[in-house]
Phi, psi and omega in degrees: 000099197289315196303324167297345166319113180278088163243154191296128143345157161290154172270201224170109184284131193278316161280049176235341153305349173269024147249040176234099165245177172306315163325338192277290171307339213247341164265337164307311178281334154298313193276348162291357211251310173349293204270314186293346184275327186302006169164174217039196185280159191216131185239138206204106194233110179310162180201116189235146197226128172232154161190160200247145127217177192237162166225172197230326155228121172300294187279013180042065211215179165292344175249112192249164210223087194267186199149150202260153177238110140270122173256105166264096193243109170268165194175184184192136193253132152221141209225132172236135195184107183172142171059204198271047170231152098270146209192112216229122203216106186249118157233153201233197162193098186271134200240144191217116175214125208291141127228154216093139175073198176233028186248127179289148171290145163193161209241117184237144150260179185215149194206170190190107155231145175192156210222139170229071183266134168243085169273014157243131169307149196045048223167275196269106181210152188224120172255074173276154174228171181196121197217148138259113191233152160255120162275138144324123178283342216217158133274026193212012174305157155352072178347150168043022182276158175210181187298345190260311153282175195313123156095175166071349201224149191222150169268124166267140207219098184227108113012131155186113162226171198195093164272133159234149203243135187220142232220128156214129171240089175067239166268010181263281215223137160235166200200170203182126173233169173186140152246132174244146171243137175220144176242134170259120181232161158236147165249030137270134150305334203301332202253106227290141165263151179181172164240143201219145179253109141233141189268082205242145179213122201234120176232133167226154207261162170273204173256027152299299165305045165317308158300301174237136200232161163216180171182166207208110197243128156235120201234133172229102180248113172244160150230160168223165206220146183280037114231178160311300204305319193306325196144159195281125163294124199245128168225102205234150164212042168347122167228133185246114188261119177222152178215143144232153224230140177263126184247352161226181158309312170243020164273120173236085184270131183281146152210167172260144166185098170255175151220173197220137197258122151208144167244138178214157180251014178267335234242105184278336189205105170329149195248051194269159148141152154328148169204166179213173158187166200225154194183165175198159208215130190214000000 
C-alpha cells in the first residue's frame, strides 16, 4: 500500500507564514490562467451592479450621520470546461460612494476563483483556490453593520492547492493521497493570519473482497499562525484502520481501531490516545 506510508506533513515555519500574502493569489491565477489556456473553450461574460440605499446612521455611531451609498460593482466571470480541465474566476471591483455622512468613498476587490485538473490521466490531479473578501472582523460587531458602513469588516486573502495521487489496482485495492497547502493573510489584527499543511492518505479493498472488506485512513495536519496573539499552533494526525465481514446478504458487520494524536499550546491537557468501534450496516 504505497498510498499508507505514514509520513509527517511538510513542516512549516512561523515566518513563513508572513509570506502568505496577497501576491500568493494572484501568482496562483496566473498559473491558473496558464494551465486553462491549453485547450478547450473560455466562456467570459462580462457584469456590472449598481444599487442605491439610504441609511438614517452610516457610521453606525452615537452621532448619527445619514445619508445616500451608491454601490458600483463591475467584475467579470469566466468559466472554462474541456479535456480534464476546469477552471472557474468570479471578480468584482466593488466601489462605494458616500454623499452624506463622514465616510470617504472607497473600493474592495472581491474575487472567486477555482481550478480542477487531471494531469496525468487517472493518476495525477491538482485541485486550487483562490478568493479575496470582506470579512467581519468581530462576531460581536455592530447590530446592523455591512460591507458599506464604517468599521468592523477586514479584508481576508486565501490560497489553497492541493495535488493529489489517486490509484486503482484493478478489483483488489484503490488509493489516494494528497497535500494541501493553504494560506490566509488578513488586514486585521483581530483576524489570524496562517498557513496551514494537511496531509491525507486512503486506501480501501475492490471489489474482490466482497467478504472481508478493509481500509486504511491517514490525516496529518499543521497551522501555524503569524503571531502568539493571532492564535495557538495546531499539529494533529489520525490513523483509522476498519475492516468488514458480510454476514448475510444484506448484513455487513464493522469495525474500527485507531489513534488519533493533536498538540496545541491552548490546550492545558492534550486529547491523545487510541479507539475502536463496532457496528453493522443493513
Amino acid at each position: 500500500m504505497a498510498s499508507e506510508s505514514y509520513a509527517a506533513p511538510l513542516p512549516i515555519g512561523r515566518s513563513s507564514v508572513f509570506q502568505a500574502s496577497v501576491l500568493r493569489g494572484l501568482l496562483a491565477l496566473l498559473a491558473l490562467g496558464a494551465i486553462t489556456a491549453i485547450a478547450g473553450d473560455w466562456k467570459v461574460s462580462p457584469q456590472l451592479g449598481v444599487s442605491e440605499r439610504f441609511s438614517d446612521n452610516l457610521s453606525l455611531t452615537a452621532k448619527a450621520d445619514s445619508g445616500f451609498v451608491t454601490t458600483v460593482s463591475p467584475g467579470i466571470r469566466v468559466h472554462r470546461e474541456g479535456g480534464r480541465i476546469r477552471a472557474d474566476i468570479d471578480y468584482a471591483l466593488d466601489n462605494y460612494f458616500y454623499l452624506g455622512g463622514d465616510l470617504s468613498d472607497r473600493s474592495n476587490n472581491r474575487l472567486r476563483a477555482s481550478l480542477n485538473a487531471e494531469l496525468v490521466d487517472q493518476l495525477f490531479y491538482v485541485d486550487a483556490e483562490a478568493s479575496i473578501e470582506r470579512s467581519a472582523s468581530s462576531l460581536l460587531g455592530s447590530f446592523g453593520a455591512d460591507e458599506t458602513t464604517a468599521g468592523g469588516f477586514s479584508n481576508l486573502s486565501s490560497v489553497s492547492v492541493a495535488p493529489s495521487l489517486r490509484y486503482r489496482r484493478g478489483s483488489l485495492w484503490s488509493g489516494e493521497a494528497s497535500l494541501r497547502t493553504s494560506y490566509v493573510d488578513s488586514s486585521s489584527g483581530s483576524l489570524a493570519s496562517s498557513i496551514g499543511n494537511t496531509f491525507r492518505s486512503r486506501a480501501v479493498s475492490g471489489s474482490a473482497f466482497s467478504t472481508v472488506g478493509w481500509s486504511a485512513d491517514y490525516i496529518a495536519e499543521q497551522i501555524a499562525y503569524a503571531s502568539r496573539a493571532a492564535g495557538a499552533d495546531v499539529d494533529s494526525q489520525k490513523i483509522d484502520l476498519g475492516a468488514s465481514y458480510k454476514a448475510a446478504p444484506k448484513i455487513r458487520l464493522l469495525g474500527n481501531v485507531g489513534y488519533e494524536e493533536f498538540k496545541s499550546e491552548s490546550l492545558n491537557e492534550e486529547p491523545n490516545g487510541g479507539w475502536w468501534s463496532v457496528g453493522a450496516l443493513w
